[in-house]
Amino acid sequence: MLYLVGLGLADETDITVRGLEIVKRAERVYLEAYTSILLVDKEKLEAFHGRSVIEADRELVETGSNDILAGGDKADIVFLVVGDPFGATTHTDLVLRARELGIETRVVPNASIMSGIGCTGLQLYNFGQTVSMVFFTETWKPSSYYDRVRENVQTGLHTLVLLDIKVKEQSLENMARGRRIFEPPRYMTVAQCAAQMLETEEERKEGVYGPDSLAVGAARVGAANQKLVSGTLKELSTVEMGAPLHSLVLLGRRTHDLERDYIREYAVNKETFDASYVKGYGASL
């Protein structure tokens, strides 16, 4: 059996009891280590689980899946995923490959950022499409996410923006020269995301949002040191929210007064928050 087991959002203790029992008896355990990170290191995870864990980077998962699945028809193999296996990042490709090899699969779900973002006080059924924000470069500033945000804005729904992480990435020069030298890990911040969103709006000039648009920044959701900050995109573009992982929610105009009252408590500036809210928000759920 191949088990895809969700680890939850924060630390080694967030795994479910069922998931932990499966991990303890499995022949091999892999930790998916490129689409997200747990807020503790692998050694702490191994100590809590009582066994060794094999890190599975993008290369192993995408090109070495046969190694992961080897023997899965005779023994239990576990693939650990931060959050939920089918949450913000899906691993349907691994399941499909297992099926081709005649290996049974089972999923053990857990909390993901898709549900955990409810900690902001914003109603989950008032969210539209989720989008991803990648690190811009001097020559590459993709804005396809902007079209999805526009669709959410047109229907008055909130937009969850998932922020880029770079783990075990190569520079273009090292990649071209075939040198397996990797760049230091990078994790996008709420401030970087807000600044890039404003940069895209300045480029597209379609009025989907602007400096006074309200948003909520979330850092380390589910952890003891979770942090939430609300304010305008301009304010959030300079906010400091500490260690990763970060996410951002752009408010929809149908924001209910109960949602407003909740997020106002962690506003950068309550006066600017109120002024922006009066301009374009508020409706019945």
mmCIF file of C-alpha atoms in Angstrom:
data_model
loop_
_atom_site.group_PDB
_atom_site.id
_atom_site.type_symbol
_atom_site.label_atom_id
_atom_site.label_comp_id
_atom_site.label_asym_id
_atom_site.label_seq_id
_atom_site.Cartn_x
_atom_site.Cartn_y
_atom_site.Cartn_z
ATOM 1 C CA MET A 1 0.000 0.000 0.000
ATOM 2 C CA LEU A 2 1.104 3.558 -0.721
ATOM 3 C CA TYR A 3 -0.082 5.930 1.983
ATOM 4 C CA LEU A 4 -0.160 9.673 1.419
ATOM 5 C CA VAL A 5 -0.192 11.096 4.932
ATOM 6 C CA GLY A 6 -0.854 14.744 5.768
ATOM 7 C CA LEU A 7 1.386 16.256 8.443
ATOM 8 C CA GLY A 8 -0.684 19.331 9.209
ATOM 9 C CA LEU A 9 0.631 22.870 9.245
ATOM 10 C CA ALA A 10 3.017 23.472 12.100
ATOM 11 C CA ASP A 11 5.192 20.898 13.839
ATOM 12 C CA GLU A 12 5.833 17.190 14.391
ATOM 13 C CA THR A 13 2.819 16.801 16.715
ATOM 14 C CA ASP A 14 0.220 17.826 14.112
ATOM 15 C CA ILE A 15 0.084 14.416 12.445
ATOM 16 C CA THR A 16 -3.121 12.496 13.147
ATOM 17 C CA VAL A 17 -3.092 9.431 15.399
ATOM 18 C CA ARG A 18 -4.033 7.248 12.413
ATOM 19 C CA GLY A 19 -1.252 8.772 10.339
ATOM 20 C CA LEU A 20 1.329 8.232 13.075
ATOM 21 C CA GLU A 21 0.361 4.572 13.474
ATOM 22 C CA ILE A 22 0.828 4.027 9.736
ATOM 23 C CA VAL A 23 4.221 5.772 9.780
ATOM 24 C CA LYS A 24 5.485 3.629 12.638
ATOM 25 C CA ARG A 25 4.750 0.339 10.881
ATOM 26 C CA ALA A 26 5.713 1.285 7.301
ATOM 27 C CA GLU A 27 8.744 -0.169 5.557
ATOM 28 C CA ARG A 28 9.869 3.207 4.164
ATOM 29 C CA VAL A 29 8.813 6.775 4.895
ATOM 30 C CA TYR A 30 9.416 9.703 2.544
ATOM 31 C CA LEU A 31 9.003 13.408 3.346
ATOM 32 C CA GLU A 32 8.001 15.600 0.423
ATOM 33 C CA ALA A 33 10.365 18.546 0.829
ATOM 34 C CA TYR A 34 9.894 20.988 -2.023
ATOM 35 C CA THR A 35 6.322 22.353 -2.166
ATOM 36 C CA SER A 36 6.140 23.328 1.507
ATOM 37 C CA ILE A 37 8.038 22.995 4.762
ATOM 38 C CA LEU A 38 7.220 21.926 8.277
ATOM 39 C CA LEU A 39 8.193 24.461 10.919
ATOM 40 C CA VAL A 40 10.595 22.001 12.577
ATOM 41 C CA ASP A 41 13.624 20.199 11.157
ATOM 42 C CA LYS A 42 13.646 16.618 9.923
ATOM 43 C CA GLU A 43 15.540 15.351 12.977
ATOM 44 C CA LYS A 44 12.794 16.512 15.320
ATOM 45 C CA LEU A 45 10.202 14.868 13.109
ATOM 46 C CA GLU A 46 12.153 11.592 13.128
ATOM 47 C CA ALA A 47 12.532 11.679 16.911
ATOM 48 C CA PHE A 48 8.790 12.099 17.408
ATOM 49 C CA HIS A 49 7.869 9.454 14.815
ATOM 50 C CA GLY A 50 10.474 7.060 16.160
ATOM 51 C CA ARG A 51 12.015 6.237 12.787
ATOM 52 C CA SER A 52 14.143 7.584 9.948
ATOM 53 C CA VAL A 53 12.612 9.621 7.143
ATOM 54 C CA ILE A 54 13.901 9.976 3.563
ATOM 55 C CA GLU A 55 13.714 13.501 2.136
ATOM 56 C CA ALA A 56 12.045 13.528 -1.269
ATOM 57 C CA ASP A 57 12.996 16.593 -3.303
ATOM 58 C CA ARG A 58 11.389 17.609 -6.595
ATOM 59 C CA GLU A 59 13.845 15.563 -8.660
ATOM 60 C CA LEU A 60 13.137 12.355 -6.747
ATOM 61 C CA VAL A 61 9.364 12.763 -6.841
ATOM 62 C CA GLU A 62 9.160 13.777 -10.493
ATOM 63 C CA THR A 63 11.798 11.512 -12.027
ATOM 64 C CA GLY A 64 12.443 8.854 -9.400
ATOM 65 C CA SER A 65 8.924 7.862 -8.470
ATOM 66 C CA ASN A 66 9.667 4.227 -9.294
ATOM 67 C CA ASP A 67 12.239 4.223 -6.487
ATOM 68 C CA ILE A 68 9.634 5.574 -4.078
ATOM 69 C CA LEU A 69 7.049 3.016 -5.160
ATOM 70 C CA ALA A 70 9.422 0.030 -5.315
ATOM 71 C CA GLY A 71 8.013 -2.851 -3.288
ATOM 72 C CA GLY A 72 4.759 -1.029 -2.640
ATOM 73 C CA ASP A 73 2.797 -4.083 -3.776
ATOM 74 C CA LYS A 74 4.275 -6.111 -0.922
ATOM 75 C CA ALA A 75 4.854 -3.582 1.883
ATOM 76 C CA ASP A 76 3.583 -0.242 3.158
ATOM 77 C CA ILE A 77 5.261 2.899 1.795
ATOM 78 C CA VAL A 78 4.462 6.306 3.303
ATOM 79 C CA PHE A 79 4.709 9.646 1.525
ATOM 80 C CA LEU A 80 4.459 12.489 4.046
ATOM 81 C CA VAL A 81 3.115 15.848 2.855
ATOM 82 C CA VAL A 82 3.070 19.079 4.855
ATOM 83 C CA GLY A 83 -0.548 20.153 5.228
ATOM 84 C CA ASP A 84 -2.951 17.878 3.381
ATOM 85 C CA PRO A 85 -1.849 15.567 0.535
ATOM 86 C CA PHE A 86 -4.569 16.953 -1.703
ATOM 87 C CA GLY A 87 -4.724 20.456 -0.221
ATOM 88 C CA ALA A 88 -2.812 23.385 -1.654
ATOM 89 C CA THR A 89 -0.532 21.023 -3.590
ATOM 90 C CA THR A 90 -1.876 17.789 -5.013
ATOM 91 C CA HIS A 91 0.066 14.608 -5.628
ATOM 92 C CA THR A 92 -2.332 12.892 -7.978
ATOM 93 C CA ASP A 93 0.571 12.078 -10.320
ATOM 94 C CA LEU A 94 2.140 9.806 -7.691
ATOM 95 C CA VAL A 95 -1.192 8.076 -7.102
ATOM 96 C CA LEU A 96 -1.663 7.524 -10.826
ATOM 97 C CA ARG A 97 1.813 5.995 -11.145
ATOM 98 C CA ALA A 98 1.060 3.691 -8.233
ATOM 99 C CA ARG A 99 -2.149 2.567 -9.923
ATOM 100 C CA GLU A 100 -0.235 1.770 -13.106
ATOM 101 C CA LEU A 101 2.010 -0.518 -11.045
ATOM 102 C CA GLY A 102 -0.946 -2.188 -9.368
ATOM 103 C CA ILE A 103 -0.196 -0.636 -5.968
ATOM 104 C CA GLU A 104 -3.134 0.257 -3.766
ATOM 105 C CA THR A 105 -3.234 3.782 -2.361
ATOM 106 C CA ARG A 106 -4.828 5.397 0.644
ATOM 107 C CA VAL A 107 -4.888 9.033 1.811
ATOM 108 C CA VAL A 108 -4.792 10.219 5.419
ATOM 109 C CA PRO A 109 -5.977 13.853 5.362
ATOM 110 C CA ASN A 110 -4.975 16.686 7.657
ATOM 111 C CA ALA A 111 -5.319 20.464 7.968
ATOM 112 C CA SER A 112 -3.948 22.520 5.086
ATOM 113 C CA ILE A 113 -3.583 26.235 4.461
ATOM 114 C CA MET A 114 -6.814 25.994 2.459
ATOM 115 C CA SER A 115 -8.754 25.358 5.660
ATOM 116 C CA GLY A 116 -6.274 26.780 8.156
ATOM 117 C CA ILE A 117 -6.631 30.271 6.655
ATOM 118 C CA GLY A 118 -9.944 30.392 8.497
ATOM 119 C CA CYS A 119 -7.829 31.553 11.449
ATOM 120 C CA THR A 120 -8.069 35.034 9.910
ATOM 121 C CA GLY A 121 -11.761 35.134 10.802
ATOM 122 C CA LEU A 122 -12.753 35.267 7.139
ATOM 123 C CA GLN A 123 -15.511 32.844 6.155
ATOM 124 C CA LEU A 124 -14.171 29.979 4.061
ATOM 125 C CA TYR A 125 -17.248 29.844 1.851
ATOM 126 C CA ASN A 126 -16.624 33.499 0.974
ATOM 127 C CA PHE A 127 -13.339 32.648 -0.802
ATOM 128 C CA GLY A 128 -12.939 32.423 -4.556
ATOM 129 C CA GLN A 129 -10.106 30.887 -6.557
ATOM 130 C CA THR A 130 -6.764 30.409 -4.829
ATOM 131 C CA VAL A 131 -3.736 31.789 -6.684
ATOM 132 C CA SER A 132 0.038 31.459 -6.340
ATOM 133 C CA MET A 133 2.613 34.248 -6.336
ATOM 134 C CA VAL A 134 6.121 33.435 -7.569
ATOM 135 C CA PHE A 135 9.288 35.430 -7.033
ATOM 136 C CA PHE A 136 9.661 38.058 -9.754
ATOM 137 C CA THR A 137 12.980 38.490 -11.531
ATOM 138 C CA GLU A 138 14.261 41.360 -13.664
ATOM 139 C CA THR A 139 13.144 39.562 -16.817
ATOM 140 C CA TRP A 140 10.239 37.387 -15.615
ATOM 141 C CA LYS A 141 7.204 38.858 -13.899
ATOM 142 C CA PRO A 142 4.272 36.543 -14.653
ATOM 143 C CA SER A 143 0.843 38.032 -14.102
ATOM 144 C CA SER A 144 -1.548 35.222 -14.994
ATOM 145 C CA TYR A 145 -2.648 35.161 -11.331
ATOM 146 C CA TYR A 146 -4.060 38.675 -11.872
ATOM 147 C CA ASP A 147 -6.822 37.346 -14.127
ATOM 148 C CA ARG A 148 -7.987 34.895 -11.463
ATOM 149 C CA VAL A 149 -7.948 37.662 -8.857
ATOM 150 C CA ARG A 150 -10.058 39.828 -11.164
ATOM 151 C CA GLU A 151 -12.673 37.081 -11.415
ATOM 152 C CA ASN A 152 -12.815 36.858 -7.619
ATOM 153 C CA VAL A 153 -13.029 40.634 -7.292
ATOM 154 C CA GLN A 154 -15.888 40.771 -9.790
ATOM 155 C CA THR A 155 -17.923 38.388 -7.613
ATOM 156 C CA GLY A 156 -16.867 40.039 -4.360
ATOM 157 C CA LEU A 157 -14.959 37.032 -3.021
ATOM 158 C CA HIS A 158 -11.741 36.844 -1.011
ATOM 159 C CA THR A 159 -8.565 35.602 -2.715
ATOM 160 C CA LEU A 160 -6.059 33.386 -0.930
ATOM 161 C CA VAL A 161 -2.570 33.972 -2.321
ATOM 162 C CA LEU A 162 -0.027 31.201 -1.712
ATOM 163 C CA LEU A 163 3.539 32.482 -1.588
ATOM 164 C CA ASP A 164 6.536 31.055 -3.408
ATOM 165 C CA ILE A 165 9.270 29.032 -1.750
ATOM 166 C CA LYS A 166 12.591 28.105 -3.323
ATOM 167 C CA VAL A 167 14.180 24.966 -1.889
ATOM 168 C CA LYS A 168 17.112 23.187 -3.528
ATOM 169 C CA GLU A 169 16.997 25.446 -6.573
ATOM 170 C CA GLN A 170 19.884 25.925 -9.032
ATOM 171 C CA SER A 171 20.939 29.188 -10.635
ATOM 172 C CA LEU A 172 20.593 29.339 -14.424
ATOM 173 C CA GLU A 173 24.389 29.364 -14.749
ATOM 174 C CA ASN A 174 24.893 26.271 -12.592
ATOM 175 C CA MET A 175 22.039 24.513 -14.359
ATOM 176 C CA ALA A 176 23.513 25.302 -17.774
ATOM 177 C CA ARG A 177 26.940 24.066 -16.707
ATOM 178 C CA GLY A 178 25.545 20.926 -15.125
ATOM 179 C CA ARG A 179 26.856 21.845 -11.692
ATOM 180 C CA ARG A 180 24.776 20.453 -8.815
ATOM 181 C CA ILE A 181 25.220 23.575 -6.723
ATOM 182 C CA PHE A 182 22.056 24.803 -5.041
ATOM 183 C CA GLU A 183 20.998 28.270 -3.988
ATOM 184 C CA PRO A 184 20.149 29.013 -0.332
ATOM 185 C CA PRO A 185 16.437 28.452 0.460
ATOM 186 C CA ARG A 186 14.178 31.469 -0.042
ATOM 187 C CA TYR A 187 10.674 32.009 1.276
ATOM 188 C CA MET A 188 8.468 34.823 0.030
ATOM 189 C CA THR A 189 7.148 37.220 2.646
ATOM 190 C CA VAL A 190 3.802 38.982 2.880
ATOM 191 C CA ALA A 191 5.608 42.262 2.195
ATOM 192 C CA GLN A 192 7.184 40.913 -1.003
ATOM 193 C CA CYS A 193 3.865 39.516 -2.171
ATOM 194 C CA ALA A 194 1.978 42.775 -1.557
ATOM 195 C CA ALA A 195 4.697 44.767 -3.338
ATOM 196 C CA GLN A 196 4.615 42.437 -6.354
ATOM 197 C CA MET A 197 0.819 42.619 -6.513
ATOM 198 C CA LEU A 198 1.023 46.412 -6.645
ATOM 199 C CA GLU A 199 3.737 46.163 -9.296
ATOM 200 C CA THR A 200 1.447 43.992 -11.431
ATOM 201 C CA GLU A 201 -1.443 46.429 -11.033
ATOM 202 C CA GLU A 202 0.834 49.289 -12.058
ATOM 203 C CA GLU A 203 1.753 47.293 -15.165
ATOM 204 C CA ARG A 204 -1.742 46.046 -16.061
ATOM 205 C CA LYS A 205 -3.650 49.186 -15.012
ATOM 206 C CA GLU A 206 -7.013 47.405 -14.934
ATOM 207 C CA GLY A 207 -8.062 48.583 -11.492
ATOM 208 C CA VAL A 208 -8.557 45.116 -10.033
ATOM 209 C CA TYR A 209 -7.039 46.336 -6.752
ATOM 210 C CA GLY A 210 -4.792 49.144 -5.595
ATOM 211 C CA PRO A 211 -2.659 50.500 -2.736
ATOM 212 C CA ASP A 212 -5.755 51.068 -0.574
ATOM 213 C CA SER A 213 -7.198 47.583 -1.122
ATOM 214 C CA LEU A 214 -7.471 45.663 2.147
ATOM 215 C CA ALA A 215 -5.686 42.388 2.752
ATOM 216 C CA VAL A 216 -4.661 40.089 5.577
ATOM 217 C CA GLY A 217 -1.166 38.708 5.999
ATOM 218 C CA ALA A 218 -0.764 35.369 7.792
ATOM 219 C CA ALA A 219 2.495 33.870 9.027
ATOM 220 C CA ARG A 220 3.131 30.382 10.457
ATOM 221 C CA VAL A 221 -0.546 29.420 10.457
ATOM 222 C CA GLY A 222 -1.284 26.785 13.073
ATOM 223 C CA ALA A 223 1.911 27.359 15.063
ATOM 224 C CA ALA A 224 2.170 28.758 18.581
ATOM 225 C CA ASN A 225 3.786 31.899 17.162
ATOM 226 C CA GLN A 226 1.220 32.398 14.401
ATOM 227 C CA LYS A 227 0.929 36.049 13.372
ATOM 228 C CA LEU A 228 -1.863 37.903 11.573
ATOM 229 C CA VAL A 229 -1.764 41.472 10.257
ATOM 230 C CA SER A 230 -4.454 43.331 8.306
ATOM 231 C CA GLY A 231 -4.190 46.556 6.378
ATOM 232 C CA THR A 232 -3.940 48.061 2.930
ATOM 233 C CA LEU A 233 -1.685 46.481 0.332
ATOM 234 C CA LYS A 234 0.552 49.525 0.637
ATOM 235 C CA GLU A 235 0.862 48.982 4.395
ATOM 236 C CA LEU A 236 1.441 45.262 4.043
ATOM 237 C CA SER A 237 4.188 45.880 1.471
ATOM 238 C CA THR A 238 6.408 47.097 4.339
ATOM 239 C CA VAL A 239 5.189 44.907 7.210
ATOM 240 C CA GLU A 240 7.586 42.522 8.982
ATOM 241 C CA MET A 241 6.017 39.176 9.893
ATOM 242 C CA GLY A 242 9.031 37.083 10.801
ATOM 243 C CA ALA A 243 9.917 33.535 9.821
ATOM 244 C CA PRO A 244 8.113 31.536 7.071
ATOM 245 C CA LEU A 245 5.704 30.336 5.904
ATOM 246 C CA HIS A 246 3.562 33.321 4.846
ATOM 247 C CA SER A 247 0.237 33.680 3.025
ATOM 248 C CA LEU A 248 -1.911 36.650 2.012
ATOM 249 C CA VAL A 249 -5.640 37.136 1.587
ATOM 250 C CA LEU A 250 -7.025 39.955 -0.566
ATOM 251 C CA LEU A 251 -10.426 40.957 0.785
ATOM 252 C CA GLY A 252 -13.505 40.768 -1.418
ATOM 253 C CA ARG A 253 -16.058 43.570 -1.381
ATOM 254 C CA ARG A 254 -18.693 41.234 0.111
ATOM 255 C CA THR A 255 -16.789 41.185 3.395
ATOM 256 C CA HIS A 256 -19.329 40.866 6.207
ATOM 257 C CA ASP A 257 -19.264 43.171 9.221
ATOM 258 C CA LEU A 258 -18.421 40.196 11.455
ATOM 259 C CA GLU A 259 -15.386 39.479 9.314
ATOM 260 C CA ARG A 260 -14.444 43.162 9.414
ATOM 261 C CA ASP A 261 -14.685 43.292 13.202
ATOM 262 C CA TYR A 262 -12.475 40.212 13.508
ATOM 263 C CA ILE A 263 -9.656 41.338 11.228
ATOM 264 C CA ARG A 264 -9.758 44.960 12.419
ATOM 265 C CA GLU A 265 -8.257 43.839 15.722
ATOM 266 C CA TYR A 266 -4.914 43.116 14.078
ATOM 267 C CA ALA A 267 -4.862 46.083 11.700
ATOM 268 C CA VAL A 268 -1.596 47.914 11.084
ATOM 269 C CA ASN A 269 -3.572 51.137 11.540
ATOM 270 C CA LYS A 270 -7.235 51.028 12.527
ATOM 271 C CA GLU A 271 -7.940 54.487 11.088
ATOM 272 C CA THR A 272 -6.649 53.684 7.610
ATOM 273 C CA PHE A 273 -8.341 50.280 7.843
ATOM 274 C CA ASP A 274 -11.712 51.899 8.581
ATOM 275 C CA ALA A 275 -11.261 54.500 5.837
ATOM 276 C CA SER A 276 -10.448 51.852 3.223
ATOM 277 C CA TYR A 277 -13.282 49.613 4.392
ATOM 278 C CA VAL A 278 -15.899 52.354 4.036
ATOM 279 C CA LYS A 279 -14.820 52.990 0.449
ATOM 280 C CA GLY A 280 -15.566 49.601 -1.037
ATOM 281 C CA TYR A 281 -16.454 46.810 1.343
ATOM 282 C CA GLY A 282 -19.372 45.409 3.283
ATOM 283 C CA ALA A 283 -22.299 43.229 2.290
ATOM 284 C CA SER A 284 -24.492 40.510 3.711
ATOM 285 C CA LEU A 285 -23.201 36.962 3.536
#
